[in-house]
Short mmCIF file of C-alpha atoms (C1' of nucleotides) in Angstrom, two decimals:
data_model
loop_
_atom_site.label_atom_id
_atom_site.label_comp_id
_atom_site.label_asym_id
_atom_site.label_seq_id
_atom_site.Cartn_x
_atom_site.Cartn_y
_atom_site.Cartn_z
CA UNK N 23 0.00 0.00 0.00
CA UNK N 24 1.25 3.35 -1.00
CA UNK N 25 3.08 5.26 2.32
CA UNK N 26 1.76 9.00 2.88
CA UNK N 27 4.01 11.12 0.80
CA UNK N 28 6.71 13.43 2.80
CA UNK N 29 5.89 16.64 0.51
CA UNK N 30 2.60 18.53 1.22
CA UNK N 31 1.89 19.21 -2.55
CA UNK N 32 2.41 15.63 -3.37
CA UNK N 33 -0.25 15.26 0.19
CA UNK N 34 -2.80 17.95 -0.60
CA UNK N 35 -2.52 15.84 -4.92
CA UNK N 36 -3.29 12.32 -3.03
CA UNK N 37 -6.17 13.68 -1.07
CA UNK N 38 -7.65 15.58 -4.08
CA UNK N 39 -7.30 12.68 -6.21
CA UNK N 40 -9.30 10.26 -3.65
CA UNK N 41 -11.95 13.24 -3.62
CA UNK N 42 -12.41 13.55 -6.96
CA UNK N 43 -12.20 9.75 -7.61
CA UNK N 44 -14.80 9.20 -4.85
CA UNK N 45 -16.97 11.75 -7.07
CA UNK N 46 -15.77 10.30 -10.51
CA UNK N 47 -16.67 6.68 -10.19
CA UNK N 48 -19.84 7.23 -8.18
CA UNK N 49 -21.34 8.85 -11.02
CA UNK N 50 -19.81 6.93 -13.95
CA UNK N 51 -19.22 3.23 -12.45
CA UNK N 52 -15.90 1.47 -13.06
CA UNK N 53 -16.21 3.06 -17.00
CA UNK N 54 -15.01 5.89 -15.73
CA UNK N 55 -11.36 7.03 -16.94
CA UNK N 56 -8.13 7.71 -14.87
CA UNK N 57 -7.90 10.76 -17.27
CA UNK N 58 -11.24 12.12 -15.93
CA UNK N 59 -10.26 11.99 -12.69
CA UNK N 60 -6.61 13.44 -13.28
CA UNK N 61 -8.51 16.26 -14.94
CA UNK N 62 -10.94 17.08 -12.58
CA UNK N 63 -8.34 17.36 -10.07
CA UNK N 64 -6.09 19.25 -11.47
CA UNK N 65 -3.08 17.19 -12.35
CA UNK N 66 -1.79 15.01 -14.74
CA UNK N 67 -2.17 11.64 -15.66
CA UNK N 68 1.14 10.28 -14.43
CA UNK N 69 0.55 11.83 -10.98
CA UNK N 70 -2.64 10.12 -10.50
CA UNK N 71 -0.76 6.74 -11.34
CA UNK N 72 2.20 7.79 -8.83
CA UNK N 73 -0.30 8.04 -6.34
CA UNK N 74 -2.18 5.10 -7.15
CA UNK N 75 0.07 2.33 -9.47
CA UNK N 76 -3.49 0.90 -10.77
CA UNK N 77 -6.86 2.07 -11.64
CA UNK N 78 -7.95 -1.26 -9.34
CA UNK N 79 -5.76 0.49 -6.25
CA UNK N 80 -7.05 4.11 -7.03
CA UNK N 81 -10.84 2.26 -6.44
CA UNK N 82 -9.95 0.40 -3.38
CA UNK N 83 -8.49 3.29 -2.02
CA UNK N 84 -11.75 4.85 -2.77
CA UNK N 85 -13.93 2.34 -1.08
CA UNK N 86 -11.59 1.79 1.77
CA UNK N 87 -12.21 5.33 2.85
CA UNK N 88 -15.72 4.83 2.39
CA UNK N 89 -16.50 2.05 4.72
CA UNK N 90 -14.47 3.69 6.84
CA UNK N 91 -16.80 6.88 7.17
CA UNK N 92 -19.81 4.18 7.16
CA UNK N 93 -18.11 2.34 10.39
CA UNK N 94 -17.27 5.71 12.11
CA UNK N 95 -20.99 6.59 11.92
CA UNK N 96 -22.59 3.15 13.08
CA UNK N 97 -19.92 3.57 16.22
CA UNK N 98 -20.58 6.51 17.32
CA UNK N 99 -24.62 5.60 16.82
CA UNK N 100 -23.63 2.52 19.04
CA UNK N 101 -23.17 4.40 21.87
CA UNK N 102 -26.67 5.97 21.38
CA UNK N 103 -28.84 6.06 24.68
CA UNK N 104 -31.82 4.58 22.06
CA UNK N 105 -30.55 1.66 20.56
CA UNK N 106 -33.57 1.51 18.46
CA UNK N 107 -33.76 4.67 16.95
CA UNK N 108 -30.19 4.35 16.29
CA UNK N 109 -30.61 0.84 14.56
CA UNK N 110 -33.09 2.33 12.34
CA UNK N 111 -31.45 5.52 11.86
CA UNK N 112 -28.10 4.17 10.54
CA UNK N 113 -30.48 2.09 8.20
CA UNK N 114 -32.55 5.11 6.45
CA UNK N 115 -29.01 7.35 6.53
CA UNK N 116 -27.43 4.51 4.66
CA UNK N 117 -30.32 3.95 2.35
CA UNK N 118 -30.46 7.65 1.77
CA UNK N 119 -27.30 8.60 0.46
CA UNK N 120 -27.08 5.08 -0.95
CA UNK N 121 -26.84 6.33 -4.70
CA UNK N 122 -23.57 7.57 -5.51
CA UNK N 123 -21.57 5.34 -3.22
CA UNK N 124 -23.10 2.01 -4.20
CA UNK N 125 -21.97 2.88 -7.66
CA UNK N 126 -18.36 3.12 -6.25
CA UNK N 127 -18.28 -0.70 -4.67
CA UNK N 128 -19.91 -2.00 -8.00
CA UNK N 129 -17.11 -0.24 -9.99
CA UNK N 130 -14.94 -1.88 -7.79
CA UNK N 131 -16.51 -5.44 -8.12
CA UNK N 132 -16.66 -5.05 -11.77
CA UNK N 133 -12.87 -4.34 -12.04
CA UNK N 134 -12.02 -7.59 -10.33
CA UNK N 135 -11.94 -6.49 -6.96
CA UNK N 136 -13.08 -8.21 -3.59
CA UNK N 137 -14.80 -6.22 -1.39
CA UNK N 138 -14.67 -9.11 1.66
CA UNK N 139 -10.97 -9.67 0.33
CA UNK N 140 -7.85 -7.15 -0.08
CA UNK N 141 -10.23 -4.25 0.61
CA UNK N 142 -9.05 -4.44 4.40
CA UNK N 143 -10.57 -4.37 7.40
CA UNK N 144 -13.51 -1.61 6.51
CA UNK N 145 -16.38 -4.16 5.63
CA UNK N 146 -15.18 -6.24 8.52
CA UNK N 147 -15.36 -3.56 11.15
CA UNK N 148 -18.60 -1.92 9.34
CA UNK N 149 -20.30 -5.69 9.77
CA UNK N 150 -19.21 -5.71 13.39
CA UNK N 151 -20.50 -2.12 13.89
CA UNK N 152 -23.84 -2.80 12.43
CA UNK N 153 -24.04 -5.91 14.82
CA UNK N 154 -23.65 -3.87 17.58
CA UNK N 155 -26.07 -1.73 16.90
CA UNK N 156 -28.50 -5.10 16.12
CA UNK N 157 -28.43 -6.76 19.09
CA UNK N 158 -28.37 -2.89 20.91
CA UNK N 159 -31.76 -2.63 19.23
CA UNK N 160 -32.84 -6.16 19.53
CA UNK N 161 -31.90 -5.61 23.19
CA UNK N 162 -34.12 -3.04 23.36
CA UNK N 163 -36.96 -4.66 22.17
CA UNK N 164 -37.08 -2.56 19.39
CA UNK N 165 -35.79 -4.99 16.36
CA UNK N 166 -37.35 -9.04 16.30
CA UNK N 167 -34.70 -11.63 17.49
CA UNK N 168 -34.88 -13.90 15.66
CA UNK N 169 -33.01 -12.22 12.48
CA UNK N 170 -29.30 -12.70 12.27
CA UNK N 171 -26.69 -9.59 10.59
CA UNK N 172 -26.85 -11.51 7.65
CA UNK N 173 -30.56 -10.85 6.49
CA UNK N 174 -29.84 -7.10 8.29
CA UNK N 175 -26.86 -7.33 5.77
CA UNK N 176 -29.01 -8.29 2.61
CA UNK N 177 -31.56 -5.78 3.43
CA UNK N 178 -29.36 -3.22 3.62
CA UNK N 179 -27.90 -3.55 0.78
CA UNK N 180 -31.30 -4.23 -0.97
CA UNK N 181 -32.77 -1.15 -0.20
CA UNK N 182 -30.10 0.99 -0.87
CA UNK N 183 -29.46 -0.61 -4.71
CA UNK N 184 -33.35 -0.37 -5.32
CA UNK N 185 -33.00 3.37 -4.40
CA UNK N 186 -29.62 3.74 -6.43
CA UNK N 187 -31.44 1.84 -9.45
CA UNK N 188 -34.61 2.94 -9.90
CA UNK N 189 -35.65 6.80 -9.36
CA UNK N 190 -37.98 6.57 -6.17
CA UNK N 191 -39.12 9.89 -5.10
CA UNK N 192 -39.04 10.55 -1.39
CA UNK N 193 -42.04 9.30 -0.54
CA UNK N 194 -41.78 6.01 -2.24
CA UNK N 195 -38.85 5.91 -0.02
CA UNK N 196 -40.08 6.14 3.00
CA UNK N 197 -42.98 4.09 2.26
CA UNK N 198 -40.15 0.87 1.60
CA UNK N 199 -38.62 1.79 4.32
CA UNK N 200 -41.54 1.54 6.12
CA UNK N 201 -42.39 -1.66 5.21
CA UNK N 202 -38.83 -3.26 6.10
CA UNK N 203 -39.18 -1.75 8.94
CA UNK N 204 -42.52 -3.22 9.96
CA UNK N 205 -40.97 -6.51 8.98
CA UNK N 206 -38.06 -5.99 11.30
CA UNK N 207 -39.97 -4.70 14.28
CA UNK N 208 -40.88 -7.65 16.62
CA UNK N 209 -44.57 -8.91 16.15
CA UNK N 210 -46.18 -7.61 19.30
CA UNK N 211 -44.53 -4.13 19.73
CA UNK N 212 -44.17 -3.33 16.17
CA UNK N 213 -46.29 -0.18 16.86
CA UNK N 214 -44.47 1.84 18.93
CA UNK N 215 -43.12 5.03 17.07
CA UNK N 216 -39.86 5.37 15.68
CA UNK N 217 -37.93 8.52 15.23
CA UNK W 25 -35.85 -2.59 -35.34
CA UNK W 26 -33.81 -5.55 -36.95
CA UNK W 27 -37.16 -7.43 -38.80
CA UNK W 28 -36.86 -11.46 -38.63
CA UNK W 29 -34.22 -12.93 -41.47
CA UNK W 30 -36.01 -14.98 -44.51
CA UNK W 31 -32.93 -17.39 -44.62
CA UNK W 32 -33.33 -20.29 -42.19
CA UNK W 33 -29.69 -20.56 -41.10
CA UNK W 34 -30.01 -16.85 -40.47
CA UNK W 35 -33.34 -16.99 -38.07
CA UNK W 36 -31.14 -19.85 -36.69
CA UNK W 37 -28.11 -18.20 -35.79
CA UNK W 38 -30.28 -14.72 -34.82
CA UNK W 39 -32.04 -17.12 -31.91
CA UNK W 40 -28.90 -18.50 -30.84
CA UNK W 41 -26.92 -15.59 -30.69
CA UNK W 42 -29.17 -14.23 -28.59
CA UNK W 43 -29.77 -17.19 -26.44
CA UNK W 44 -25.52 -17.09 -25.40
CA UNK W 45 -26.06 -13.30 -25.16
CA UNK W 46 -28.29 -13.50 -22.36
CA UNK W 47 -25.83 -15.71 -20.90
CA UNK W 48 -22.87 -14.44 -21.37
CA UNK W 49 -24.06 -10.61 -20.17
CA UNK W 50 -25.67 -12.10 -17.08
CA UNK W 51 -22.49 -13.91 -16.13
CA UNK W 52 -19.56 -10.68 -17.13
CA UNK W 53 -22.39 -7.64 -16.92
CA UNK W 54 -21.44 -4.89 -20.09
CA UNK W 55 -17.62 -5.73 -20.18
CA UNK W 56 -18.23 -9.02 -21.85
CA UNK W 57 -17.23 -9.01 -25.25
CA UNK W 58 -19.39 -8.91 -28.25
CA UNK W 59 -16.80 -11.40 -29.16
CA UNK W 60 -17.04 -14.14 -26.53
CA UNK W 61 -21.14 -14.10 -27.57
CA UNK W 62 -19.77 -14.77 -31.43
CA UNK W 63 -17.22 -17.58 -30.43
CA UNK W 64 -20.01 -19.10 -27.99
CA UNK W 65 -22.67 -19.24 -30.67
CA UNK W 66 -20.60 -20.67 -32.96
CA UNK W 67 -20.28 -17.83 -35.31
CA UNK W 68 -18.31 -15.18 -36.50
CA UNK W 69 -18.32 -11.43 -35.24
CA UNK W 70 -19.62 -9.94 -38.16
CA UNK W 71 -22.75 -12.17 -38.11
CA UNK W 72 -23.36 -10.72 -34.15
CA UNK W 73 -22.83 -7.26 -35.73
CA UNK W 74 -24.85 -8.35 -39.02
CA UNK W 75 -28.27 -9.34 -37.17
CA UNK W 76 -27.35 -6.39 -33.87
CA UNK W 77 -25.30 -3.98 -35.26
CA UNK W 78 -24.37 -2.53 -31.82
CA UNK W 79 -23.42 -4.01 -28.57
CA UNK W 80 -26.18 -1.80 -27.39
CA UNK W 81 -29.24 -3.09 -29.68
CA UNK W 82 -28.16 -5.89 -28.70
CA UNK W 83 -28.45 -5.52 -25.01
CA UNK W 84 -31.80 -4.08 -25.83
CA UNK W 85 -32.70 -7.19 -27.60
CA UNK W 86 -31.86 -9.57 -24.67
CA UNK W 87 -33.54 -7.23 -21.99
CA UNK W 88 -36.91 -6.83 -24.12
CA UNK W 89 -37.15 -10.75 -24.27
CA UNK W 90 -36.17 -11.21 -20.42
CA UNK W 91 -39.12 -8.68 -19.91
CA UNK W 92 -41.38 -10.52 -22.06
CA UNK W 93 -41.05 -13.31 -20.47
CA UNK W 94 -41.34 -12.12 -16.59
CA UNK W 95 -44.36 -10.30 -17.81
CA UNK W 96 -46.37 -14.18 -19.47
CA UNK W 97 -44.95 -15.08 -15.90
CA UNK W 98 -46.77 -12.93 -14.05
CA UNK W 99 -49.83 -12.76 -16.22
CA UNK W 100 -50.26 -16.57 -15.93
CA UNK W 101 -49.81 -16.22 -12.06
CA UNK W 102 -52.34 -13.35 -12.12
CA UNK W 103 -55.07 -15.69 -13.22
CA UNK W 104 -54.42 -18.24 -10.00
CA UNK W 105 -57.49 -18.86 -8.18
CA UNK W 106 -54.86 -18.19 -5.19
CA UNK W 107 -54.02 -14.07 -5.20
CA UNK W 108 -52.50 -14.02 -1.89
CA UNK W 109 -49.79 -16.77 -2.88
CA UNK W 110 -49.51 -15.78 -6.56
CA UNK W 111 -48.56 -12.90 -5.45
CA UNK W 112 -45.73 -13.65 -3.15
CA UNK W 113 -44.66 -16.45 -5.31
CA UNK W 114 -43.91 -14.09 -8.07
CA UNK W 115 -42.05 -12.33 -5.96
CA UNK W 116 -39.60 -15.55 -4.82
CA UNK W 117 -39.58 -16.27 -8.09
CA UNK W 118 -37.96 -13.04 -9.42
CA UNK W 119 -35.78 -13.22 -6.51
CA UNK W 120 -34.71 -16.33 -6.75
CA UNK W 121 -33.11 -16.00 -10.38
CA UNK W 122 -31.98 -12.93 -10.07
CA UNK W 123 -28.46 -13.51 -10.09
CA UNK W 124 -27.90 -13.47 -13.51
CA UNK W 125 -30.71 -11.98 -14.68
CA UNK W 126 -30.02 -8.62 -13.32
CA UNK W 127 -26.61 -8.54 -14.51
CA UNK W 128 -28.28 -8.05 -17.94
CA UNK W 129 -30.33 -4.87 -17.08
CA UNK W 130 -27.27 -3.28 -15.22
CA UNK W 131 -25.10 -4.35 -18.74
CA UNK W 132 -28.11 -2.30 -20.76
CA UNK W 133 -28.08 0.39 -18.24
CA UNK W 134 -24.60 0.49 -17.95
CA UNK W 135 -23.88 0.62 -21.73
CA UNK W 136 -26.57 4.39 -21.68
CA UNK W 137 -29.92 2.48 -22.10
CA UNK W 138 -33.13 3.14 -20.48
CA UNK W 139 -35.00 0.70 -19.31
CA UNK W 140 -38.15 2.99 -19.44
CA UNK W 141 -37.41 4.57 -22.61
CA UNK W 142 -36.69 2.38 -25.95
CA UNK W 143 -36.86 -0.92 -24.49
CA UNK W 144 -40.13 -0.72 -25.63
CA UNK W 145 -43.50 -1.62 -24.29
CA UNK W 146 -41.84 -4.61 -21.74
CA UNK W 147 -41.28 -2.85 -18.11
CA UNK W 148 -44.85 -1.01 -18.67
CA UNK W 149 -46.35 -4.29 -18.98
CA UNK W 150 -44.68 -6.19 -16.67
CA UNK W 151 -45.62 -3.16 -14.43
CA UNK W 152 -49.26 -3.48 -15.26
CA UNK W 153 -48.89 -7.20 -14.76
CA UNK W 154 -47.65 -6.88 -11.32
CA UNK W 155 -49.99 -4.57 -10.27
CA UNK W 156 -52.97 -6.66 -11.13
CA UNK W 157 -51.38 -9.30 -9.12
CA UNK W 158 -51.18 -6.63 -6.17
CA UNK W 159 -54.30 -5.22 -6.48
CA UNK W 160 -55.75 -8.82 -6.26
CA UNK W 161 -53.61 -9.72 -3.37
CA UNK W 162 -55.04 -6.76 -2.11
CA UNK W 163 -58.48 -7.21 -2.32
CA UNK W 164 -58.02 -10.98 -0.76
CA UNK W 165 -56.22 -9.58 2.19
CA UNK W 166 -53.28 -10.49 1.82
CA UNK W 167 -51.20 -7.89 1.39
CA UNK W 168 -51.77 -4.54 3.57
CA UNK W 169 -53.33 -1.77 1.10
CA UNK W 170 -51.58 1.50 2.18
CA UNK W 171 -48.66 0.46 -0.53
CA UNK W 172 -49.07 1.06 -3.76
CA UNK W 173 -46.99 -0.67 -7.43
CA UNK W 174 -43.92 1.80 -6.43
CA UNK W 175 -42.97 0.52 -2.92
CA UNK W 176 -43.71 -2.94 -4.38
CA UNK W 177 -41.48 -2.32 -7.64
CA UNK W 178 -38.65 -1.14 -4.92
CA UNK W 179 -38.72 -3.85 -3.09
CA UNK W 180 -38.89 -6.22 -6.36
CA UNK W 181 -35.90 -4.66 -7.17
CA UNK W 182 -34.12 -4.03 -4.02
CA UNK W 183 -33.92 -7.82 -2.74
CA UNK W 184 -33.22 -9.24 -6.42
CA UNK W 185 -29.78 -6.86 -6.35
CA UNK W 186 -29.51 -7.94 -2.83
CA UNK W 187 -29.25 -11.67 -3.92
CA UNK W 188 -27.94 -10.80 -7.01
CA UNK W 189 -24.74 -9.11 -4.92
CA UNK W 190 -23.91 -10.90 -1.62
CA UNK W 191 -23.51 -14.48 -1.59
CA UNK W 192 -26.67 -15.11 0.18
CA UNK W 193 -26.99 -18.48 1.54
CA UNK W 194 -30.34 -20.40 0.37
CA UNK W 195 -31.62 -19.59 5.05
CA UNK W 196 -30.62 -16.34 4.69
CA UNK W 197 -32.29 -15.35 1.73
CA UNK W 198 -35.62 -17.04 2.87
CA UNK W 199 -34.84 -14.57 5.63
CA UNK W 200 -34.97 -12.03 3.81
CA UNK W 201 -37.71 -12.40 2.09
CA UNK W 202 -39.85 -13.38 4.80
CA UNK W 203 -38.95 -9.95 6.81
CA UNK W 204 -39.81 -8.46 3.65
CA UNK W 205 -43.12 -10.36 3.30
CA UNK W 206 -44.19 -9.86 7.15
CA UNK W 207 -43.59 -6.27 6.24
CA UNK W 208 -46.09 -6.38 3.26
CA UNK W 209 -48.87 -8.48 5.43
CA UNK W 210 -51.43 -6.35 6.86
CA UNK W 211 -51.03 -5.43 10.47
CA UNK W 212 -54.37 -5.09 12.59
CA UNK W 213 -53.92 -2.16 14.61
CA UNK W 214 -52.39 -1.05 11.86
CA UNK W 215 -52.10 3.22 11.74
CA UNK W 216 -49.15 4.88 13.17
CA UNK W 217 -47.51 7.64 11.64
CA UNK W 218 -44.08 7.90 11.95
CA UNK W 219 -41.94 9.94 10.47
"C1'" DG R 5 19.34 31.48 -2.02
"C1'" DA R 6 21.56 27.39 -3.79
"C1'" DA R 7 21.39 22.12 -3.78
"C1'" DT R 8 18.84 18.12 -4.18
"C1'" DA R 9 15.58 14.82 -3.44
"C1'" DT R 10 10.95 14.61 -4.48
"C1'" DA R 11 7.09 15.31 -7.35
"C1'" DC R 12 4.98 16.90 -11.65
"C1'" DG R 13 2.97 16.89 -16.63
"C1'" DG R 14 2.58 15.76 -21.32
"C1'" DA R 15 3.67 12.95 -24.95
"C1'" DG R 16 4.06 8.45 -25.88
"C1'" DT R 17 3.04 2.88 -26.09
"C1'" DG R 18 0.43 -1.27 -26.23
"C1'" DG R 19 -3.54 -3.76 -26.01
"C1'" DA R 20 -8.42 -4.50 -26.06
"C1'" DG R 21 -12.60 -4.30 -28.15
"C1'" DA R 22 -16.41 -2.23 -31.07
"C1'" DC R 23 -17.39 -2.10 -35.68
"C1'" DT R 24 -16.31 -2.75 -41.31
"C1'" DT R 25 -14.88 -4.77 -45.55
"C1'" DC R 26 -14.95 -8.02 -48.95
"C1'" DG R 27 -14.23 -12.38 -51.10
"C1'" DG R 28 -16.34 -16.79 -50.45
"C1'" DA R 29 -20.16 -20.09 -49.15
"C1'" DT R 30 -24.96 -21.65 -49.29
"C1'" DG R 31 -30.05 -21.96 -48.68
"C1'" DG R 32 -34.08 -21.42 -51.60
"C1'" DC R 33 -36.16 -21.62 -55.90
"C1'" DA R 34 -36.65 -22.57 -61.02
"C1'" DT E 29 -29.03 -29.10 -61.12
"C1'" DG E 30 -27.80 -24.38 -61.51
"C1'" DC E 31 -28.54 -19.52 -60.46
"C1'" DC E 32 -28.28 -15.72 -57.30
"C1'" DA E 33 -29.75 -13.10 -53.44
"C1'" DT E 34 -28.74 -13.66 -48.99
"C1'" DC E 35 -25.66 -14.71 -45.50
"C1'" DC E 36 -21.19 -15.90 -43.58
"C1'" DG E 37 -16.28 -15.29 -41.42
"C1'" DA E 38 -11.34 -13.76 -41.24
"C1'" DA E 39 -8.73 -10.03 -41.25
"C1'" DG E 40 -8.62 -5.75 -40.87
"C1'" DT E 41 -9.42 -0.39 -38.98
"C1'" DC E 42 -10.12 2.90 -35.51
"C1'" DT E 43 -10.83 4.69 -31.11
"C1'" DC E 44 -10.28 4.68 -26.29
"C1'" DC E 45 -7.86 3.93 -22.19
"C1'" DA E 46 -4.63 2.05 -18.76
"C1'" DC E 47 -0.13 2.72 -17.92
"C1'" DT E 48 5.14 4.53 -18.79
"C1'" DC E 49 9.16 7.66 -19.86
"C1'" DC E 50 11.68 11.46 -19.27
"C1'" DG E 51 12.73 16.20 -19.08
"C1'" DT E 52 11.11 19.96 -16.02
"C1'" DA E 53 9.57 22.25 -11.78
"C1'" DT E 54 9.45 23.06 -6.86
"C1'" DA E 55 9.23 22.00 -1.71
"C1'" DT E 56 12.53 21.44 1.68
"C1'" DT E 57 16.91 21.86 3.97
"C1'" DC E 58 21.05 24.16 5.03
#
DNA sequence: GAATATACGGAGTGGAGACTTCGGATGGCA
DNA sequence: TGCCATCCGAAGTCTCCACTCCGTATATTC
């Protein structure tokens, strides 16, 4: 993995390039071009590649950073005082800004990459994060037990690639949310409001 | 639109082509090669470009027949004496083979198509057909009526990428699905706004 | 304000893949 | 069986893009 570079221009480049990347390949999928990117930040083409050897490492850098933000958020949720509202709110944050950034982890898939593989720790620590914040919830009586992080997982993603794919206006949203929700909620309490 | 060959060797290779198109596109999504789909069928690129004469029309081609055929699906499930189970076994259905089948609309949508624009008449109908199956799921109690064909279309959607994305293990995915489905069930004391 | 290691940019290079050309084959019909 | 319109495939062309080379610029250090 490339080593934080000792000159700040060469610093301020890297953390442009990542930037711009993020922005890049979140609207144009793994079709998008180095060049693009170079462009949009700034530089050249060869400094982009300094930075980043491969297009494959310039996306993994990409998505590294962005599980990282995801795990950051579902931690600091974890320590909620209302493990339910927190369970649900990480849920509708992540389904909301779902769009761009799911874009970003299919460009990487599509180029070959591993998101449970090289991609480090980030989808390991987000998966932990997110369990926490399950059995918080579940704990609370706020979330059925009898669901495991891996349909939590596969909902999570579902939802937020049905909002990415097809254009849902807010309401339509809500209203799918809605219904997951229900389904999560445990069968006798499942009314009680939710923030 | 390409109009149906008069030479039988033509129609021949036309239905084949398209047959290892399907496959191919739902296995390698829009970066597999107009050229693997030639050497598959047992032809020669210019006779993929002869009968599609882009990668794109193409595409088209294979996502207008995978519509056609979800819609007869759904149309012969929307006659079922049943509505309450037609309904949700369409919906396992879709889900269930949507591995590779999605990979196809992504390829189409990938490559600048629209699945509501030129694909012609196929998503409205298979729209329509889904939302007589609702609508009589509906009416049979079966499926709680303050959703409508959009929150059902996102949720169509949303789990088939799910499965389509994570390795979902055959439990989990029944999981899933049944969250999914308690969520869609009618509640009795059902009204509580929340935000 | 030099000296120098570090970083930069633009002009390549090579390969992949969409699409074309054209001489040759062949199904359909008399 | 023989004619010919239709269809086929191998060998291109052309464009795009990931990645490299090398001469130039500039942060940093003294």
């Amino acid at each position: 993995m490339a080593t934080q570079p000792t000159r700040a221009d060469a610093r301020g480049n890297r953390a442009r390039i990542l930037e711009v990347a993020e922005e890049v390949f979140g609207r144009g999928g793994s079709a998008a071009s180095t060049e693009e990117v170079a462009r949009l930040a700034g530089v050249g083409i060869a400094t982009v590649f300094r930075h980043f050897p491969t297009k494959q490492i310039l996306l993994e850098a990409v998505v590294v950073r962005h599980f990282d933000r995801l795990c950051r958020r579902a931690q600091s949720l974890a320590e909620s005082d209302d493990p339910g509202p927190a369970f649900f709110d990480f849920f509708g944050q992540i389904v909301a800004d779902a769009a761009g950034k799911l874009a970003i982890i299919e460009a990487f898939t599509d180029a070959g990459g591993d998101v449970n593989g090289k991609a480090g720790q980030g989808p390991r620590d987000l998966r932990e994060a997110v369990g926490v914040l399950l059995r918080r919830a579940q704990d609370a009586g706020a979330v059925r037990t009898d669901i495991g992080l891996d349909e939590v997982h596969a909902l999570l993603v579902g939802v937020s690639r049905a909002v990415a794919h097809i254009r849902l206006d807010e309401r339509a949203r809500a209203r799918a949310l809605e219904i997951i929700f229900d389904g999560l909620a445990p069968g006798d309490s499942w009314r009680q409001p939710r923030s």
